Tab-separated table of C-alpha atoms in Angstrom:
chain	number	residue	atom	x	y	z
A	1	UNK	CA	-35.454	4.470	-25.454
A	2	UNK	CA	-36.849	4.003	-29.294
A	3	UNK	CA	-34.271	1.384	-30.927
A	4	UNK	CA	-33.479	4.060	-33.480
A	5	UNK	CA	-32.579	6.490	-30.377
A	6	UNK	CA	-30.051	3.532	-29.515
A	7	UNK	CA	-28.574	3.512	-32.966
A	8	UNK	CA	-27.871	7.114	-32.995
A	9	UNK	CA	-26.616	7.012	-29.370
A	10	UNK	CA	-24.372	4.040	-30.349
A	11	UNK	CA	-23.387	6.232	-34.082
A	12	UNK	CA	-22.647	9.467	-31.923
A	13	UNK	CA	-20.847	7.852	-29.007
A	14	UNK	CA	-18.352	5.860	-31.003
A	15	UNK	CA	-17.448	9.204	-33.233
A	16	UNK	CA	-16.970	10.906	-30.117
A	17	UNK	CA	-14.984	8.486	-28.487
A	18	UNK	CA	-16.899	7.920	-25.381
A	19	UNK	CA	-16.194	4.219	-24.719
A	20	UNK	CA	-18.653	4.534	-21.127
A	21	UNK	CA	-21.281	6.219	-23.347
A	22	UNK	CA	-21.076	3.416	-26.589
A	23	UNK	CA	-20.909	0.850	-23.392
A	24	UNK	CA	-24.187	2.179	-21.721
A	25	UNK	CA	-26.309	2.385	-24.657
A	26	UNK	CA	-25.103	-0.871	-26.095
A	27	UNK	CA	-26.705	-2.234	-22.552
A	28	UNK	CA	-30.006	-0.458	-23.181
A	29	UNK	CA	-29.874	-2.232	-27.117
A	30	UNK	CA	-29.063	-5.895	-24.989
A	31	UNK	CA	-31.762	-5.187	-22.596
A	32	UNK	CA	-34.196	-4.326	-25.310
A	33	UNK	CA	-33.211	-7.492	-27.046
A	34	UNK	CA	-34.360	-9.303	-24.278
A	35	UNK	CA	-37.614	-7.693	-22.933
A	36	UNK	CA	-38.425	-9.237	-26.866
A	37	UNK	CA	-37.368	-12.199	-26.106
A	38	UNK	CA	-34.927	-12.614	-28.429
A	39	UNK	CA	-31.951	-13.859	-25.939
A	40	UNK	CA	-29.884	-15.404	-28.622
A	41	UNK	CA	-29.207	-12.233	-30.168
A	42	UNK	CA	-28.949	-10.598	-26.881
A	43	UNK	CA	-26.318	-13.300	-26.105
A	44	UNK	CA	-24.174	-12.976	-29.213
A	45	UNK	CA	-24.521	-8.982	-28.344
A	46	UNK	CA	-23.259	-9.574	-25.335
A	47	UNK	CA	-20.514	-11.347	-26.101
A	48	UNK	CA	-19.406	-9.309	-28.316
A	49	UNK	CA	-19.408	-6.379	-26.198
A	50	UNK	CA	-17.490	-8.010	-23.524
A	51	UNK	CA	-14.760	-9.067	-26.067
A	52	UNK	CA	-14.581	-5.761	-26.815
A	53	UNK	CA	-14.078	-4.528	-23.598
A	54	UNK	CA	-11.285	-7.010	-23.338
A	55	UNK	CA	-9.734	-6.302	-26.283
A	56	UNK	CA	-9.842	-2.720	-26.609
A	57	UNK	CA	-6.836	-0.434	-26.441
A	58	UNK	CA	-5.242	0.362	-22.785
A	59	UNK	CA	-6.194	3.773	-20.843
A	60	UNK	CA	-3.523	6.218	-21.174
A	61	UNK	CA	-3.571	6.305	-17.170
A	62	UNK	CA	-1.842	9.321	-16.826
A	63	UNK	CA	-2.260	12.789	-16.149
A	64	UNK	CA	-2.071	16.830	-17.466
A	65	UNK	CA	-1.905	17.882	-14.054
A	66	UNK	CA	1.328	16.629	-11.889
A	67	UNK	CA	0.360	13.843	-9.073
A	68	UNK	CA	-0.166	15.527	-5.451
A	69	UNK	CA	3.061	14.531	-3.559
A	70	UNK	CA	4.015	14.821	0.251
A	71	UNK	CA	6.826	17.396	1.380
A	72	UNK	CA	9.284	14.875	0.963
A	73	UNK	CA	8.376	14.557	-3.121
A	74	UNK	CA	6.631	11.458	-2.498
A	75	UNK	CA	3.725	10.532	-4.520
A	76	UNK	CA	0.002	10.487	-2.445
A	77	UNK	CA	-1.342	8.783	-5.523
A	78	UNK	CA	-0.682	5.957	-8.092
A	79	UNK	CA	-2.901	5.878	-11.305
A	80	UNK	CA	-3.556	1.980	-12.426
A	81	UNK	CA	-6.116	0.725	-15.428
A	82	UNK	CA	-9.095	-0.974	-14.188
A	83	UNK	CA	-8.740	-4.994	-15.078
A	84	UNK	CA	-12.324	-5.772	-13.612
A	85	UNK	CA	-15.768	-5.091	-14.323
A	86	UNK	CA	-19.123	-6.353	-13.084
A	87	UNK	CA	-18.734	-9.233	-14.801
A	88	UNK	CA	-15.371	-10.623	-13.387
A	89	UNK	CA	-17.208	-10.179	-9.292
A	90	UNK	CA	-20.559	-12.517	-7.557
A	91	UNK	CA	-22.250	-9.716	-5.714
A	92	UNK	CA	-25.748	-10.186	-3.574
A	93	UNK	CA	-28.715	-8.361	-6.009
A	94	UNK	CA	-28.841	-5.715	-3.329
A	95	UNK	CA	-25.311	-4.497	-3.426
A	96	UNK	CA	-25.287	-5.349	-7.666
A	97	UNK	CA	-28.624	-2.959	-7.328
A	98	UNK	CA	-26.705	0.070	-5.805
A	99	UNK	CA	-23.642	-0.427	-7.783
A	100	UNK	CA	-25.408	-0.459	-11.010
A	101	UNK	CA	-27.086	2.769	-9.517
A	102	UNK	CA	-23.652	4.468	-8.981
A	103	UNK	CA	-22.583	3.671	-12.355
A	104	UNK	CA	-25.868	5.180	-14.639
A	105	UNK	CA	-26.095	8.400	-12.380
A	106	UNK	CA	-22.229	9.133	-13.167
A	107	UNK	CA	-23.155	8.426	-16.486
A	108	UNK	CA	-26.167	10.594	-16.561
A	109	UNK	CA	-24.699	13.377	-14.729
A	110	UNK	CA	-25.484	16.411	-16.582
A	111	UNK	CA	-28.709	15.075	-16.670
A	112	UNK	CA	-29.297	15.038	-13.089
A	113	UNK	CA	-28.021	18.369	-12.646
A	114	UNK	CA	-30.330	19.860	-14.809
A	115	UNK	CA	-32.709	18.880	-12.810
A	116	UNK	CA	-30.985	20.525	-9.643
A	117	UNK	CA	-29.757	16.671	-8.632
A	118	UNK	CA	-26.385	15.945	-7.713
A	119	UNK	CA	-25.446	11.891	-8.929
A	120	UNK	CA	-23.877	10.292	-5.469
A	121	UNK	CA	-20.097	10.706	-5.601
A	122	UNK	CA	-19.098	9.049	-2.628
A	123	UNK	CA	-19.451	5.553	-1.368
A	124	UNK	CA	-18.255	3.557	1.582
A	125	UNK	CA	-17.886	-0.398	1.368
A	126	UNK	CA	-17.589	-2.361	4.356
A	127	UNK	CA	-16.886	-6.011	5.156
A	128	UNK	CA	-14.229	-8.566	6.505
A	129	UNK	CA	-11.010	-9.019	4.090
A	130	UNK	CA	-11.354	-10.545	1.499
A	131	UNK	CA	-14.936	-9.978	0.585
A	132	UNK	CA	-14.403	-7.702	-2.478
A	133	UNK	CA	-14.459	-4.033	-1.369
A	134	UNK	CA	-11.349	-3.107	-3.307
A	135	UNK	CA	-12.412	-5.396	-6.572
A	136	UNK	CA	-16.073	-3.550	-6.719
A	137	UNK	CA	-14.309	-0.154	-6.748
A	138	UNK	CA	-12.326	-1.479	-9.379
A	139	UNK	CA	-15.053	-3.216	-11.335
A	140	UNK	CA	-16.965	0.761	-10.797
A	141	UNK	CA	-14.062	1.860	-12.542
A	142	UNK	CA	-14.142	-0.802	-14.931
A	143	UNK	CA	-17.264	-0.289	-15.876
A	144	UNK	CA	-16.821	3.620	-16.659
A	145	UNK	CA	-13.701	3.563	-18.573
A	146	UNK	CA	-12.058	5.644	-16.142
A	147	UNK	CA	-8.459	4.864	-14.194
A	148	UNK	CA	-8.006	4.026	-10.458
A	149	UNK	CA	-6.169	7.025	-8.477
A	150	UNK	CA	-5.425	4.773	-5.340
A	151	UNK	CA	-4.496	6.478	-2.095
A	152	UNK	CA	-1.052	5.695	-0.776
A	153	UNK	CA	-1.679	4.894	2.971
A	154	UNK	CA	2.259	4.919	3.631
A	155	UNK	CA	2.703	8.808	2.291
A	156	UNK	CA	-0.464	10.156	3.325
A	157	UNK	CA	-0.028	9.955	6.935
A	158	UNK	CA	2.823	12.058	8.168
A	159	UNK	CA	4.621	13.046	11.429
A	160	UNK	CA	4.453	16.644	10.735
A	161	UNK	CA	2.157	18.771	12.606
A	162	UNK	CA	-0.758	19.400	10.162
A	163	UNK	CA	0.595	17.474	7.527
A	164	UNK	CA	-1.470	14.714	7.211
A	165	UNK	CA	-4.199	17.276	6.766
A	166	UNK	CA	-2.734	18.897	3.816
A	167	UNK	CA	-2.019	15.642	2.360
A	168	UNK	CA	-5.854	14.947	2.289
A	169	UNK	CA	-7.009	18.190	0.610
A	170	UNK	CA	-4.043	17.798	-2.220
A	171	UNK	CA	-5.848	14.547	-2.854
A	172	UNK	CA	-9.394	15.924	-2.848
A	173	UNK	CA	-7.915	18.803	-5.142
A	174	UNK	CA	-6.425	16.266	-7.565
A	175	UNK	CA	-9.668	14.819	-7.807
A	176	UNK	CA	-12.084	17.588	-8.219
A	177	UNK	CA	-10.552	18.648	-11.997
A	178	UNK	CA	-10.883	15.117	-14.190
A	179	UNK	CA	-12.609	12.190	-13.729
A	180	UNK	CA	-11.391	9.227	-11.617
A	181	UNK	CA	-12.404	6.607	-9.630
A	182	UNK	CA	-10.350	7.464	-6.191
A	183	UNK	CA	-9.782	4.268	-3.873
A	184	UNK	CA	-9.361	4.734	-0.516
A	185	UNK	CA	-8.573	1.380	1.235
A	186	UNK	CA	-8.699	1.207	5.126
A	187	UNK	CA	-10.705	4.056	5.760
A	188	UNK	CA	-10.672	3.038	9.362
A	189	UNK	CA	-6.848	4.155	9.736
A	190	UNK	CA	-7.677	7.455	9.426
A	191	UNK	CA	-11.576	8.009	9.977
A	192	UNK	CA	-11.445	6.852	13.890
A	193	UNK	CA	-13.761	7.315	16.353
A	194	UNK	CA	-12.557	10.787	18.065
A	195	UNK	CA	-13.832	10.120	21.358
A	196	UNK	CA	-11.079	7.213	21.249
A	197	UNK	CA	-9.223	8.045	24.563
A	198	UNK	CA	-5.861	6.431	23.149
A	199	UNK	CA	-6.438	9.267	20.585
A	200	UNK	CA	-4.669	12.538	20.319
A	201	UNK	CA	-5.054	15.932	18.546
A	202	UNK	CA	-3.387	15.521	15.289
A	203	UNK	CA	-5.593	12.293	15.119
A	204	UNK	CA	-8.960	14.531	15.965
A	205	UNK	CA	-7.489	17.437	13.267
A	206	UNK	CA	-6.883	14.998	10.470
A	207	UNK	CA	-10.219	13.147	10.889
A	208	UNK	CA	-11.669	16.218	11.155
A	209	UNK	CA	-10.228	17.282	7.467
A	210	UNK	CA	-11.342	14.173	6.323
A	211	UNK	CA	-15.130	15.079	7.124
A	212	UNK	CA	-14.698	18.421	5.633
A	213	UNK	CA	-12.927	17.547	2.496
A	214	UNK	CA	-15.387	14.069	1.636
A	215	UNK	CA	-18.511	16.428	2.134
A	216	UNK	CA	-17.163	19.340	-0.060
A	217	UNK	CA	-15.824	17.256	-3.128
A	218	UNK	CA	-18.326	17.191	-6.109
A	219	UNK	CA	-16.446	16.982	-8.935
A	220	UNK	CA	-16.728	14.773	-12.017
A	221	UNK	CA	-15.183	11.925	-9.836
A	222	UNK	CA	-16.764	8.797	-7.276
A	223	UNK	CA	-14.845	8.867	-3.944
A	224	UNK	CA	-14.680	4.943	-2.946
A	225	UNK	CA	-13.516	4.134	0.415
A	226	UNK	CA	-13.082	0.679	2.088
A	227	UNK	CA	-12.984	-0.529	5.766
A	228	UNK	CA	-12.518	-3.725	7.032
A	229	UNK	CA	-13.089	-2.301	10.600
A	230	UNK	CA	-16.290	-0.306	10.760
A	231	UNK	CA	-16.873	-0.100	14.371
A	232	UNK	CA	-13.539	1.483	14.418
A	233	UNK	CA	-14.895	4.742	11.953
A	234	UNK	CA	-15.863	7.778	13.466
A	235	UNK	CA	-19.754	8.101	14.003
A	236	UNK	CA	-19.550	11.734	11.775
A	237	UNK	CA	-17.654	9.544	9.020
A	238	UNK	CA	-20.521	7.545	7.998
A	239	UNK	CA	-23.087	10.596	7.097
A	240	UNK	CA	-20.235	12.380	5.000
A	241	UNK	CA	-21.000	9.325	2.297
A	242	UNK	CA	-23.893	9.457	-0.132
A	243	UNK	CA	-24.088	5.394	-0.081
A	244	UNK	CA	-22.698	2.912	2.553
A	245	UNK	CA	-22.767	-0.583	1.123
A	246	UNK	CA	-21.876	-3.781	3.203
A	247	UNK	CA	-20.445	-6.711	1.317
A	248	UNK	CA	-21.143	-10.131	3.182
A	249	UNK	CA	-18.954	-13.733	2.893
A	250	UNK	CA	-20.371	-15.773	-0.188
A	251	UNK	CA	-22.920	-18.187	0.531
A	252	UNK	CA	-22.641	-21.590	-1.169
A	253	UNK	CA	-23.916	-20.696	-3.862
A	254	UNK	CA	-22.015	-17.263	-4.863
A	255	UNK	CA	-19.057	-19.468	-4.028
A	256	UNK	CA	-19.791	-21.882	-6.802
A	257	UNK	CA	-20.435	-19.020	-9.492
A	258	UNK	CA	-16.888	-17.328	-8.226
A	259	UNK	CA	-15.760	-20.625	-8.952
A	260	UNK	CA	-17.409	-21.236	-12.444
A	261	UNK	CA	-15.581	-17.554	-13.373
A	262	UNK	CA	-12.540	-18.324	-11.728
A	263	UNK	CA	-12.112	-21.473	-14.116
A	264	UNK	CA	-14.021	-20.608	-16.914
A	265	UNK	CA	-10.531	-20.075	-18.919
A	266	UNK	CA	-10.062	-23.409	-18.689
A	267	UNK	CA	-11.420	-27.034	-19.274
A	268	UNK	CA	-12.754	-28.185	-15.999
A	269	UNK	CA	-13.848	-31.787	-14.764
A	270	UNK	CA	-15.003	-30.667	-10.971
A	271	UNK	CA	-18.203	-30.562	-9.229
A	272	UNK	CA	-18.243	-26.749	-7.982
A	273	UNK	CA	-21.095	-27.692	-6.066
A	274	UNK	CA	-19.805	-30.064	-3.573
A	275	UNK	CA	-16.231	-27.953	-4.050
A	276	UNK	CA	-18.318	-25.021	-2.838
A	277	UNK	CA	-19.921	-26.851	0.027
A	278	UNK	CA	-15.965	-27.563	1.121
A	279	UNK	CA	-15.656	-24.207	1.374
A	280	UNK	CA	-17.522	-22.645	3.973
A	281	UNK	CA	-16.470	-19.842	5.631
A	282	UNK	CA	-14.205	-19.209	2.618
A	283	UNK	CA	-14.012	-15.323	1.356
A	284	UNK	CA	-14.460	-14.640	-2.121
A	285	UNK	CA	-10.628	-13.661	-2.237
A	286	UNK	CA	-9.990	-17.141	-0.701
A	287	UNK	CA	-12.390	-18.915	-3.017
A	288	UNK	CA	-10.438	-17.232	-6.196
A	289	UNK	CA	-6.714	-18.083	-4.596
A	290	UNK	CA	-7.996	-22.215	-4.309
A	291	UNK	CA	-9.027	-21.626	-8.214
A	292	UNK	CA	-5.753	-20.367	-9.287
A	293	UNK	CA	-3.706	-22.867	-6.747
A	294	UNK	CA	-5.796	-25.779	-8.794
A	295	UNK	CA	-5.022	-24.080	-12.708
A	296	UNK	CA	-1.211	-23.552	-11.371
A	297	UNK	CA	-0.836	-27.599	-10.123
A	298	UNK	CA	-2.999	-28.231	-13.896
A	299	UNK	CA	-0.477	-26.490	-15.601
A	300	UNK	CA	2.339	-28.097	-13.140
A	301	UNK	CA	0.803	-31.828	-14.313
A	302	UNK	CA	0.874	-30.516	-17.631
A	303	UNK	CA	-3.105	-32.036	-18.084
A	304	UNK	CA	-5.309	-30.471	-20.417
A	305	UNK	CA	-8.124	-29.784	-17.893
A	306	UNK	CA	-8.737	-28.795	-13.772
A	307	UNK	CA	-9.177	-32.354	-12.811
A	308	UNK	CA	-10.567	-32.572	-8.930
A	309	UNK	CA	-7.408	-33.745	-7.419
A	310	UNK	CA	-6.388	-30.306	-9.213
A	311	UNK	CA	-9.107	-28.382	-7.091
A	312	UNK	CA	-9.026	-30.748	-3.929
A	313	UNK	CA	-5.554	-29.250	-3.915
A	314	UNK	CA	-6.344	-25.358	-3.860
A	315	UNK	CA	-8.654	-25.898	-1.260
A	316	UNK	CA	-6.113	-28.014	0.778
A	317	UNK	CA	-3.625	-24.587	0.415
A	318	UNK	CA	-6.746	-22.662	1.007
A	319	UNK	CA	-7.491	-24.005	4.528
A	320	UNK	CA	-3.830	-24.717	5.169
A	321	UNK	CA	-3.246	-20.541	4.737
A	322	UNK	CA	-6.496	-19.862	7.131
A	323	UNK	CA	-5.092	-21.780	9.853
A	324	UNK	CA	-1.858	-19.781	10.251
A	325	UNK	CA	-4.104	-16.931	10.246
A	326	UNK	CA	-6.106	-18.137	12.994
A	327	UNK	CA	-3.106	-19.353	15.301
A	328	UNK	CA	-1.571	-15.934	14.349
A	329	UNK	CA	-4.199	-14.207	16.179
A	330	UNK	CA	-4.563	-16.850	18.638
């Protein structure tokens, strides 16, 4: 795209109001920028992009149309505002690649559709806990300026015959007229395997509605669901998703750069190398926790930077909270 094609995009999407527009072609200007090999304005652009994004007024995270509820009034959905984007998460290239995918076809929509192409709408993330399934549906959302409908796991499933069923195609209903990022974490509890013998039929019906209501929806909203249990999902489940991504434990490396983000609000005096080589085996969600345990004892010492006692100690809690785990499961 011309640089004068930018400026207009830039001109027209701020007078319109389209934040995810303004965002997207104020990534094209950056990128630009750069291919010229000018990376100190692209810097300084991209800082002050990302303040903005920071700084700029809340969502109104609500809704025209009331929230679907169960029979009993209770809400199947809660609206939140997106506090991540790509920025806050350490992702392999592979799984950034088909992220950043997700994002420009939802932004380029209409686009595709004129050209007979539906954008993917639906994507599955699997991995063990902690790996940052839920935080890359967030950062999606982040990244669109659109809210979070989560699915609440404690309505949705219901004793009543059917129920359950209904529940899901409320949901799906909800979704199909606006624009939201829908999170649905632990797939698995619902989308099991139906040749499960410990099954039964309400189980085989409401996986069943599942399947028909994922491979109906195409509305102006991405499905995301999450599963920390894959080999539990039902073998039909998987096809019903345009894009199954799985999200692996940080390596050394991404530990140190989760690290470095984690702390970057802060003076720091560690080596996140060899504080990242402690950590093996840590999950990304584990990684951040001994981050925040270190900034809490800072603050607690009242020093003026993360010192590596500071750190030594987060890790300490860190390993200290995976042991219960593992003598928990035994």
């Amino acid at each position: 795209m011309a640089r004068s094609d930018l400026v207009k995009a830039l001109m027209r999407s701020h007078q319109q109001g389209d934040d995810a527009g303004f965002r997207s072609a104020a990534q094209e200007l950056i990128k630009e920028e750069r291919r010229k090999r000018h990376d100190l304005v692209a810097d300084q652009l991209e800082t002050i992009l990302e303040q903005g994004t920071r700084s700029r007024r809340p969502l109104q995270v609500s809704s025209l149309r009331p929230l679907p509820k169960t029979r009993d009034d209770l809400p199947l959905l809660s609206l939140e505002e997106p506090s991540t984007t790509f920025q806050d998460l350490v992702l392999p290239a592979s799984v950034q690649e088909v992220l950043d995918g997700l994002v420009d076809e939802f932004r380029h929509r209409s686009a595709l559709r004129a050209h007979g192409v539906s954008p993917r709408s639906s994507l599955l993330l699997v991995g063990p806990p902690g790996c940052g399934k839920s935080a890359s549906a967030e950062a999606i959302a982040g990244q669109l300026g659109l809210p979070v409908a989560r699915v609440q796991l404690a309505t949705i499933v219901s004793s009543y015959l059917g129920e359950t069923a209904r529940n899901l195609e409320q949901i799906f209903s909800f979704l199909d007229v606006g624009s939201w990022v829908l999170l649905f974490d632990e797939l698995d509890m619902l989308g099991r395997e139906r040749a499960d013998r410990a099954d039964h039929g309400e189980l085989r019906r409401v996986v069943a509605a599942l399947l028909q209501v994922v491979e109906v929806h195409r509305g102006d909203s991405l499905f995301v669901a999450t599963s920390n249990h894959p080999m539990l999902l039902d073998t039909a489940v998987w096809r019903r998703f345009d894009e199954v991504v799985e999200l692996p434990p940080p390596d050394e490396k991404a530990r140190a750069e989760i690290l470095t983000i984690k702390l970057r609000s802060v003076r720091s005096e560690v080596d996140l190398i060899a504080a990242a080589k402690r950590m093996d085996g840590f999950s990304a969600a584990e990684v951040e926790a001994a981050a925040l345990d270190a900034i809490r004892l800072m603050v607690r010492d009242m020093a003026k930077v993360v010192a590596e006692e500071h750190l030594a100690y987060g890790i300490e809690r860190g390993e200290a909270r995976r042991q219960i785990v593992r003598t928990s499961q035994g």
